[in-house]
Amino acid sequence: MAQISRSYKYELPILIRIFCRNYNKQRHTYTHYEVLRVSPNATQKEIRNAYIKLTKEMHPDSGKGNHADFVKLNEAYNVLSKSNSRHSYDINLRYNSYQDRSAQQYSSLISF
């Protein structure tokens, strides 16, 4: 019976640590609240006012904004302006935040 290399037991934690480190360094994606520059506790009126202000600044025809940022702005407003979609988004945001914290805690436990 072939014996497994003893170094194998050290390779797996290293691979997990590398994965967690790379996972944490992935591109930062902005939340819809960050895109609209409002707090998660913002009222519907504050969200609408922020959207109107930012559309004037970021519209591609104004010469200052680009199309990709404007699309993100519209997407953020479409989600946050409706109470049902905002509620679902908030739940999803909290769940993803919890997963990120768990991955960070796990990667810190593995450090040698």
JSON list of C-alpha atoms in Angstrom, two decimals:
[
{"chain": "A", "resi": 1, "resn": "MET", "atom": "CA", "xyz": [0.00, 0.00, 0.00]},
{"chain": "A", "resi": 2, "resn": "ALA", "atom": "CA", "xyz": [1.43, 3.31, -1.05]},
{"chain": "A", "resi": 3, "resn": "GLN", "atom": "CA", "xyz": [1.95, 5.79, 1.69]},
{"chain": "A", "resi": 4, "resn": "ILE", "atom": "CA", "xyz": [0.77, 9.37, 1.19]},
{"chain": "A", "resi": 5, "resn": "SER", "atom": "CA", "xyz": [3.44, 11.99, 1.51]},
{"chain": "A", "resi": 6, "resn": "ARG", "atom": "CA", "xyz": [3.45, 13.62, 4.92]},
{"chain": "A", "resi": 7, "resn": "SER", "atom": "CA", "xyz": [3.86, 17.03, 3.34]},
{"chain": "A", "resi": 8, "resn": "TYR", "atom": "CA", "xyz": [0.34, 16.67, 1.91]},
{"chain": "A", "resi": 9, "resn": "LYS", "atom": "CA", "xyz": [-1.21, 17.56, 5.25]},
{"chain": "A", "resi": 10, "resn": "TYR", "atom": "CA", "xyz": [0.58, 20.92, 5.07]},
{"chain": "A", "resi": 11, "resn": "GLU", "atom": "CA", "xyz": [-0.32, 21.63, 1.44]},
{"chain": "A", "resi": 12, "resn": "LEU", "atom": "CA", "xyz": [-4.09, 21.79, 1.91]},
{"chain": "A", "resi": 13, "resn": "PRO", "atom": "CA", "xyz": [-4.08, 24.55, 4.57]},
{"chain": "A", "resi": 14, "resn": "ILE", "atom": "CA", "xyz": [-1.69, 26.55, 2.40]},
{"chain": "A", "resi": 15, "resn": "LEU", "atom": "CA", "xyz": [-3.99, 26.22, -0.59]},
{"chain": "A", "resi": 16, "resn": "ILE", "atom": "CA", "xyz": [-6.97, 27.27, 1.51]},
{"chain": "A", "resi": 17, "resn": "ARG", "atom": "CA", "xyz": [-5.05, 30.26, 2.84]},
{"chain": "A", "resi": 18, "resn": "ILE", "atom": "CA", "xyz": [-4.06, 31.31, -0.68]},
{"chain": "A", "resi": 19, "resn": "PHE", "atom": "CA", "xyz": [-7.66, 30.95, -1.85]},
{"chain": "A", "resi": 20, "resn": "CYS", "atom": "CA", "xyz": [-8.99, 33.04, 1.05]},
{"chain": "A", "resi": 21, "resn": "ARG", "atom": "CA", "xyz": [-6.34, 35.71, 0.49]},
{"chain": "A", "resi": 22, "resn": "ASN", "atom": "CA", "xyz": [-7.18, 35.92, -3.21]},
{"chain": "A", "resi": 23, "resn": "TYR", "atom": "CA", "xyz": [-10.89, 35.90, -2.43]},
{"chain": "A", "resi": 24, "resn": "ASN", "atom": "CA", "xyz": [-10.46, 38.92, -0.17]},
{"chain": "A", "resi": 25, "resn": "LYS", "atom": "CA", "xyz": [-8.40, 40.77, -2.79]},
{"chain": "A", "resi": 26, "resn": "GLN", "atom": "CA", "xyz": [-11.01, 40.43, -5.51]},
{"chain": "A", "resi": 27, "resn": "ARG", "atom": "CA", "xyz": [-12.22, 43.64, -7.05]},
{"chain": "A", "resi": 28, "resn": "HIS", "atom": "CA", "xyz": [-14.26, 45.76, -4.71]},
{"chain": "A", "resi": 29, "resn": "THR", "atom": "CA", "xyz": [-17.83, 45.95, -5.88]},
{"chain": "A", "resi": 30, "resn": "TYR", "atom": "CA", "xyz": [-19.76, 48.94, -4.71]},
{"chain": "A", "resi": 31, "resn": "THR", "atom": "CA", "xyz": [-23.13, 48.52, -3.09]},
{"chain": "A", "resi": 32, "resn": "HIS", "atom": "CA", "xyz": [-26.10, 50.35, -4.55]},
{"chain": "A", "resi": 33, "resn": "TYR", "atom": "CA", "xyz": [-25.98, 52.62, -1.51]},
{"chain": "A", "resi": 34, "resn": "GLU", "atom": "CA", "xyz": [-22.37, 53.54, -2.26]},
{"chain": "A", "resi": 35, "resn": "VAL", "atom": "CA", "xyz": [-23.19, 54.18, -5.92]},
{"chain": "A", "resi": 36, "resn": "LEU", "atom": "CA", "xyz": [-25.96, 56.59, -4.91]},
{"chain": "A", "resi": 37, "resn": "ARG", "atom": "CA", "xyz": [-23.81, 57.99, -2.07]},
{"chain": "A", "resi": 38, "resn": "VAL", "atom": "CA", "xyz": [-26.50, 57.48, 0.56]},
{"chain": "A", "resi": 39, "resn": "SER", "atom": "CA", "xyz": [-26.60, 55.54, 3.80]},
{"chain": "A", "resi": 40, "resn": "PRO", "atom": "CA", "xyz": [-28.47, 52.23, 4.06]},
{"chain": "A", "resi": 41, "resn": "ASN", "atom": "CA", "xyz": [-30.91, 54.05, 6.37]},
{"chain": "A", "resi": 42, "resn": "ALA", "atom": "CA", "xyz": [-31.76, 56.66, 3.73]},
{"chain": "A", "resi": 43, "resn": "THR", "atom": "CA", "xyz": [-35.39, 57.45, 3.07]},
{"chain": "A", "resi": 44, "resn": "GLN", "atom": "CA", "xyz": [-37.00, 57.08, -0.35]},
{"chain": "A", "resi": 45, "resn": "LYS", "atom": "CA", "xyz": [-36.91, 60.86, -0.73]},
{"chain": "A", "resi": 46, "resn": "GLU", "atom": "CA", "xyz": [-33.17, 60.99, 0.03]},
{"chain": "A", "resi": 47, "resn": "ILE", "atom": "CA", "xyz": [-32.53, 58.21, -2.48]},
{"chain": "A", "resi": 48, "resn": "ARG", "atom": "CA", "xyz": [-34.51, 60.03, -5.16]},
{"chain": "A", "resi": 49, "resn": "ASN", "atom": "CA", "xyz": [-32.76, 63.35, -4.48]},
{"chain": "A", "resi": 50, "resn": "ALA", "atom": "CA", "xyz": [-29.34, 61.67, -4.62]},
{"chain": "A", "resi": 51, "resn": "TYR", "atom": "CA", "xyz": [-30.28, 59.97, -7.88]},
{"chain": "A", "resi": 52, "resn": "ILE", "atom": "CA", "xyz": [-31.42, 63.21, -9.50]},
{"chain": "A", "resi": 53, "resn": "LYS", "atom": "CA", "xyz": [-28.25, 65.01, -8.37]},
{"chain": "A", "resi": 54, "resn": "LEU", "atom": "CA", "xyz": [-25.97, 62.24, -9.62]},
{"chain": "A", "resi": 55, "resn": "THR", "atom": "CA", "xyz": [-27.73, 61.87, -12.97]},
{"chain": "A", "resi": 56, "resn": "LYS", "atom": "CA", "xyz": [-26.94, 65.51, -13.67]},
{"chain": "A", "resi": 57, "resn": "GLU", "atom": "CA", "xyz": [-23.28, 64.94, -12.77]},
{"chain": "A", "resi": 58, "resn": "MET", "atom": "CA", "xyz": [-22.77, 61.53, -14.35]},
{"chain": "A", "resi": 59, "resn": "HIS", "atom": "CA", "xyz": [-24.86, 61.67, -17.51]},
{"chain": "A", "resi": 60, "resn": "PRO", "atom": "CA", "xyz": [-22.70, 60.69, -20.51]},
{"chain": "A", "resi": 61, "resn": "ASP", "atom": "CA", "xyz": [-23.94, 63.70, -22.48]},
{"chain": "A", "resi": 62, "resn": "SER", "atom": "CA", "xyz": [-22.65, 66.08, -19.80]},
{"chain": "A", "resi": 63, "resn": "GLY", "atom": "CA", "xyz": [-19.09, 65.25, -20.80]},
{"chain": "A", "resi": 64, "resn": "LYS", "atom": "CA", "xyz": [-18.12, 64.27, -17.26]},
{"chain": "A", "resi": 65, "resn": "GLY", "atom": "CA", "xyz": [-19.66, 60.83, -16.95]},
{"chain": "A", "resi": 66, "resn": "ASN", "atom": "CA", "xyz": [-19.33, 57.59, -18.84]},
{"chain": "A", "resi": 67, "resn": "HIS", "atom": "CA", "xyz": [-21.95, 55.12, -19.95]},
{"chain": "A", "resi": 68, "resn": "ALA", "atom": "CA", "xyz": [-20.91, 52.26, -17.62]},
{"chain": "A", "resi": 69, "resn": "ASP", "atom": "CA", "xyz": [-21.16, 54.40, -14.48]},
{"chain": "A", "resi": 70, "resn": "PHE", "atom": "CA", "xyz": [-24.50, 55.78, -15.60]},
{"chain": "A", "resi": 71, "resn": "VAL", "atom": "CA", "xyz": [-25.85, 52.25, -16.11]},
{"chain": "A", "resi": 72, "resn": "LYS", "atom": "CA", "xyz": [-24.73, 51.32, -12.57]},
{"chain": "A", "resi": 73, "resn": "LEU", "atom": "CA", "xyz": [-26.42, 54.44, -11.22]},
{"chain": "A", "resi": 74, "resn": "ASN", "atom": "CA", "xyz": [-29.70, 53.57, -12.94]},
{"chain": "A", "resi": 75, "resn": "GLU", "atom": "CA", "xyz": [-29.51, 49.97, -11.75]},
{"chain": "A", "resi": 76, "resn": "ALA", "atom": "CA", "xyz": [-28.91, 51.11, -8.17]},
{"chain": "A", "resi": 77, "resn": "TYR", "atom": "CA", "xyz": [-31.85, 53.49, -8.29]},
{"chain": "A", "resi": 78, "resn": "ASN", "atom": "CA", "xyz": [-34.16, 50.91, -9.86]},
{"chain": "A", "resi": 79, "resn": "VAL", "atom": "CA", "xyz": [-33.44, 48.49, -7.01]},
{"chain": "A", "resi": 80, "resn": "LEU", "atom": "CA", "xyz": [-33.52, 50.97, -4.13]},
{"chain": "A", "resi": 81, "resn": "SER", "atom": "CA", "xyz": [-36.51, 52.99, -5.29]},
{"chain": "A", "resi": 82, "resn": "LYS", "atom": "CA", "xyz": [-38.91, 50.05, -4.90]},
{"chain": "A", "resi": 83, "resn": "SER", "atom": "CA", "xyz": [-39.52, 48.86, -1.35]},
{"chain": "A", "resi": 84, "resn": "ASN", "atom": "CA", "xyz": [-39.81, 45.15, -2.22]},
{"chain": "A", "resi": 85, "resn": "SER", "atom": "CA", "xyz": [-36.63, 45.02, -4.27]},
{"chain": "A", "resi": 86, "resn": "ARG", "atom": "CA", "xyz": [-34.80, 47.16, -1.70]},
{"chain": "A", "resi": 87, "resn": "HIS", "atom": "CA", "xyz": [-35.81, 44.79, 1.09]},
{"chain": "A", "resi": 88, "resn": "SER", "atom": "CA", "xyz": [-34.59, 41.77, -0.90]},
{"chain": "A", "resi": 89, "resn": "TYR", "atom": "CA", "xyz": [-31.37, 43.60, -1.76]},
{"chain": "A", "resi": 90, "resn": "ASP", "atom": "CA", "xyz": [-30.73, 44.46, 1.91]},
{"chain": "A", "resi": 91, "resn": "ILE", "atom": "CA", "xyz": [-31.18, 40.82, 2.94]},
{"chain": "A", "resi": 92, "resn": "ASN", "atom": "CA", "xyz": [-28.82, 39.68, 0.20]},
{"chain": "A", "resi": 93, "resn": "LEU", "atom": "CA", "xyz": [-26.30, 42.36, 1.15]},
{"chain": "A", "resi": 94, "resn": "ARG", "atom": "CA", "xyz": [-26.31, 41.27, 4.80]},
{"chain": "A", "resi": 95, "resn": "TYR", "atom": "CA", "xyz": [-25.90, 37.62, 3.81]},
{"chain": "A", "resi": 96, "resn": "ASN", "atom": "CA", "xyz": [-22.93, 38.37, 1.52]},
{"chain": "A", "resi": 97, "resn": "SER", "atom": "CA", "xyz": [-21.37, 40.56, 4.20]},
{"chain": "A", "resi": 98, "resn": "TYR", "atom": "CA", "xyz": [-21.65, 37.69, 6.68]},
{"chain": "A", "resi": 99, "resn": "GLN", "atom": "CA", "xyz": [-19.98, 35.31, 4.20]},
{"chain": "A", "resi": 100, "resn": "ASP", "atom": "CA", "xyz": [-17.12, 37.76, 3.60]},
{"chain": "A", "resi": 101, "resn": "ARG", "atom": "CA", "xyz": [-16.50, 38.15, 7.33]},
{"chain": "A", "resi": 102, "resn": "SER", "atom": "CA", "xyz": [-16.52, 34.37, 7.77]},
{"chain": "A", "resi": 103, "resn": "ALA", "atom": "CA", "xyz": [-13.95, 33.94, 4.98]},
{"chain": "A", "resi": 104, "resn": "GLN", "atom": "CA", "xyz": [-11.72, 36.62, 6.52]},
{"chain": "A", "resi": 105, "resn": "GLN", "atom": "CA", "xyz": [-11.93, 35.04, 9.96]},
{"chain": "A", "resi": 106, "resn": "TYR", "atom": "CA", "xyz": [-11.17, 31.61, 8.54]},
{"chain": "A", "resi": 107, "resn": "SER", "atom": "CA", "xyz": [-8.17, 32.89, 6.59]},
{"chain": "A", "resi": 108, "resn": "SER", "atom": "CA", "xyz": [-6.78, 34.54, 9.74]},
{"chain": "A", "resi": 109, "resn": "LEU", "atom": "CA", "xyz": [-7.10, 31.24, 11.63]},
{"chain": "A", "resi": 110, "resn": "ILE", "atom": "CA", "xyz": [-5.02, 29.46, 9.01]},
{"chain": "A", "resi": 111, "resn": "SER", "atom": "CA", "xyz": [-2.12, 31.91, 9.01]},
{"chain": "A", "resi": 112, "resn": "PHE", "atom": "CA", "xyz": [1.14, 30.34, 10.08]}
]
